[in-house]
Amino acid sequence: MLKGTIVKGIGGFYYVNTGCGVYECRARGKFRLEKVTPTVGDFVEISVIDENGRKGSLDVIFARRNELIRPRVSNVDQAAIVFAAKSPALNPDLLDRFIILAERQKLDVIICINKIDIDKSEKYKDIAEIYTKSGFKVIPLSAEEGTNIDLLREELNGKISVFAGPSGVGKSSLLNAVNPMLGLNTGEISAKIERGKHTTRHAELMEIFDGSFIVDSPGFTSLFLDDIEKDELQYYFREFRPYIGNCRFSGCSHIHEPECAVKAHVGGRINEMRYNRYVNIYDELSNERKK
Ligand code: GDP
Ligand code: ZN
């Protein structure tokens, strides 16, 4: 008996990383009867059938902490949302949309601001402060100079993380900095497209260092806000949460209503720009409905 994590599933085979080798496993028939589909990210128990050939049978799937739908992965702990301090410029609207997606999937969020080495004006510090005050963990980084890579490594240790963020912000560079053995392609777009072609459309886990995984999926970089109900949006702005429910009106949208407990804190505990983006996205979602 060995325990491990499913890192890949192809054509009825599940590849289980046990910490001492990856075993190719078939799932026992009982899972089909129970209508349980083994999923990348599942923590499982296997029995070894052929030690030399690294083949086994998947016997037990332990209870899942959560399940992401797009990409389909279970037990993801957190989202590392990566932006660059400069080049490309940090776009807070896009950052908030990534946060909304992560909050919605109940993932912990770490905001990574990379390329601080080229932000001589240190403008990133203002952004970092806004998000720290809003209740997020923010790590300013430089993959180039190795700044705070140890902190990032600590956050990733022993967890399953998704790396999200626009292209060119340094996601691959940060992973290479965390573990130079990974040798991921960086920079040149052509090389990356090449890599993209070869990766399956299914999610896989990549072990970045012992027992620490990232979801390797082209899927998580796109933004699906389309299926969010406007009334749930408020819960994805974590700094609103202490005040939701204290408004005069129970269905308060926190926009036009009088005696709104959320609005009362805008400019104080709630950052005004974050609040304005809530209003914009709320309007967007309301308009989608009308279409
Ligand atoms: P990805 O698309 O998010 O994976 O970004 P890459 O890791 O491919 O990096 C995009 C470009 O930014 C590459 O040319 C990197 O060399 C550069 N880059 C990445 N991290 C840093 C950094 O910390 N500082 C600077 N100055 N450039 C960086
Ligand atoms: Zn309100």
mmCIF file of N, CA and C and ligand atoms in Angstrom, residues 114-115 117-118 141-144 166-173 185-187 192, ligand 1:
data_model
loop_
_atom_site.group_PDB
_atom_site.id
_atom_site.type_symbol
_atom_site.label_atom_id
_atom_site.label_comp_id
_atom_site.label_asym_id
_atom_site.label_seq_id
_atom_site.Cartn_x
_atom_site.Cartn_y
_atom_site.Cartn_z
ATOM 1 N N ASN A 114 5.471 40.678 -9.339
ATOM 2 C CA ASN A 114 6.814 40.347 -9.814
ATOM 3 C C ASN A 114 7.454 41.559 -10.523
ATOM 4 N N LYS A 115 8.711 41.427 -10.850
ATOM 5 C CA LYS A 115 9.485 42.445 -11.594
ATOM 6 C C LYS A 115 9.631 43.749 -10.810
ATOM 7 N N ASP A 117 12.145 44.757 -9.549
ATOM 8 C CA ASP A 117 13.479 45.302 -9.867
ATOM 9 C C ASP A 117 13.422 46.424 -10.902
ATOM 10 N N ILE A 118 12.378 46.424 -11.748
ATOM 11 C CA ILE A 118 12.326 47.478 -12.778
ATOM 12 C C ILE A 118 11.348 48.605 -12.418
ATOM 13 N N LEU A 141 8.011 40.530 -5.580
ATOM 14 C CA LEU A 141 9.048 39.586 -5.995
ATOM 15 C C LEU A 141 9.878 40.107 -7.158
ATOM 16 N N SER A 142 11.045 39.530 -7.297
ATOM 17 C CA SER A 142 11.777 39.668 -8.537
ATOM 18 C C SER A 142 12.383 38.313 -8.867
ATOM 19 N N ALA A 143 11.867 37.709 -9.932
ATOM 20 C CA ALA A 143 12.428 36.425 -10.368
ATOM 21 C C ALA A 143 13.851 36.674 -10.851
ATOM 22 N N GLU A 144 14.025 37.840 -11.456
ATOM 23 C CA GLU A 144 15.322 38.227 -12.027
ATOM 24 C C GLU A 144 16.401 38.303 -10.935
ATOM 25 N N PRO A 166 -1.847 37.288 -16.307
ATOM 26 C CA PRO A 166 -1.641 37.499 -17.743
ATOM 27 C C PRO A 166 -0.302 36.927 -18.197
ATOM 28 N N SER A 167 -0.128 36.753 -19.496
ATOM 29 C CA SER A 167 1.152 36.223 -19.960
ATOM 30 C C SER A 167 2.194 37.347 -19.945
ATOM 31 N N GLY A 168 3.419 36.959 -19.750
ATOM 32 C CA GLY A 168 4.519 37.913 -19.766
ATOM 33 C C GLY A 168 4.827 38.541 -18.418
ATOM 34 N N VAL A 169 4.062 38.173 -17.373
ATOM 35 C CA VAL A 169 4.289 38.768 -16.046
ATOM 36 C C VAL A 169 5.394 38.039 -15.274
ATOM 37 N N GLY A 170 5.765 36.849 -15.769
ATOM 38 C CA GLY A 170 6.879 36.139 -15.133
ATOM 39 C C GLY A 170 6.493 34.907 -14.340
ATOM 40 N N LYS A 171 5.373 34.287 -14.684
ATOM 41 C CA LYS A 171 4.950 33.083 -13.948
ATOM 42 C C LYS A 171 5.989 31.963 -14.096
ATOM 43 N N SER A 172 6.394 31.719 -15.338
ATOM 44 C CA SER A 172 7.383 30.653 -15.557
ATOM 45 C C SER A 172 8.709 31.019 -14.908
ATOM 46 N N SER A 173 9.084 32.287 -15.007
ATOM 47 C CA SER A 173 10.353 32.718 -14.410
ATOM 48 C C SER A 173 10.346 32.523 -12.898
ATOM 49 N N ASN A 185 10.272 27.151 -20.174
ATOM 50 C CA ASN A 185 10.515 28.189 -21.183
ATOM 51 C C ASN A 185 10.009 29.524 -20.683
ATOM 52 N N THR A 186 10.795 30.550 -20.900
ATOM 53 C CA THR A 186 10.335 31.886 -20.521
ATOM 54 C C THR A 186 10.541 32.827 -21.696
ATOM 55 N N GLY A 187 9.840 33.950 -21.629
ATOM 56 C CA GLY A 187 10.088 35.007 -22.605
ATOM 57 C C GLY A 187 9.547 34.734 -23.973
ATOM 58 N N LYS A 192 6.882 29.209 -26.236
ATOM 59 C CA LYS A 192 5.760 28.891 -25.353
ATOM 60 C C LYS A 192 4.605 28.274 -26.101
HETATM 61 P P1 GDP B 1 4.884 34.216 -18.095
HETATM 62 O O1 GDP B 1 4.276 34.396 -19.450
HETATM 63 O O2 GDP B 1 4.013 34.805 -17.047
HETATM 64 O O3 GDP B 1 5.246 32.803 -17.783
HETATM 65 O O4 GDP B 1 6.229 35.096 -18.087
HETATM 66 P P2 GDP B 1 7.757 34.655 -18.312
HETATM 67 O O5 GDP B 1 8.271 33.935 -17.123
HETATM 68 O O6 GDP B 1 7.904 33.975 -19.618
HETATM 69 O O7 GDP B 1 8.488 36.073 -18.336
HETATM 70 C C1 GDP B 1 8.202 37.047 -19.346
HETATM 71 C C2 GDP B 1 9.383 37.976 -19.498
HETATM 72 O O8 GDP B 1 9.595 38.731 -18.316
HETATM 73 C C3 GDP B 1 10.700 37.226 -19.775
HETATM 74 O O9 GDP B 1 11.412 37.921 -20.768
HETATM 75 C C4 GDP B 1 11.413 37.256 -18.446
HETATM 76 O O10 GDP B 1 12.817 37.250 -18.597
HETATM 77 C C5 GDP B 1 10.946 38.578 -17.874
HETATM 78 N N1 GDP B 1 10.947 38.550 -16.388
HETATM 79 C C6 GDP B 1 10.405 37.590 -15.603
HETATM 80 N N2 GDP B 1 10.581 37.882 -14.292
HETATM 81 C C7 GDP B 1 11.233 39.067 -14.261
HETATM 82 C C8 GDP B 1 11.691 39.904 -13.188
HETATM 83 O O11 GDP B 1 11.559 39.630 -11.984
HETATM 84 N N3 GDP B 1 12.310 41.081 -13.545
HETATM 85 C C9 GDP B 1 12.498 41.434 -14.843
HETATM 86 N N4 GDP B 1 13.102 42.594 -15.095
HETATM 87 N N5 GDP B 1 12.081 40.671 -15.875
HETATM 88 C C10 GDP B 1 11.461 39.501 -15.592
#
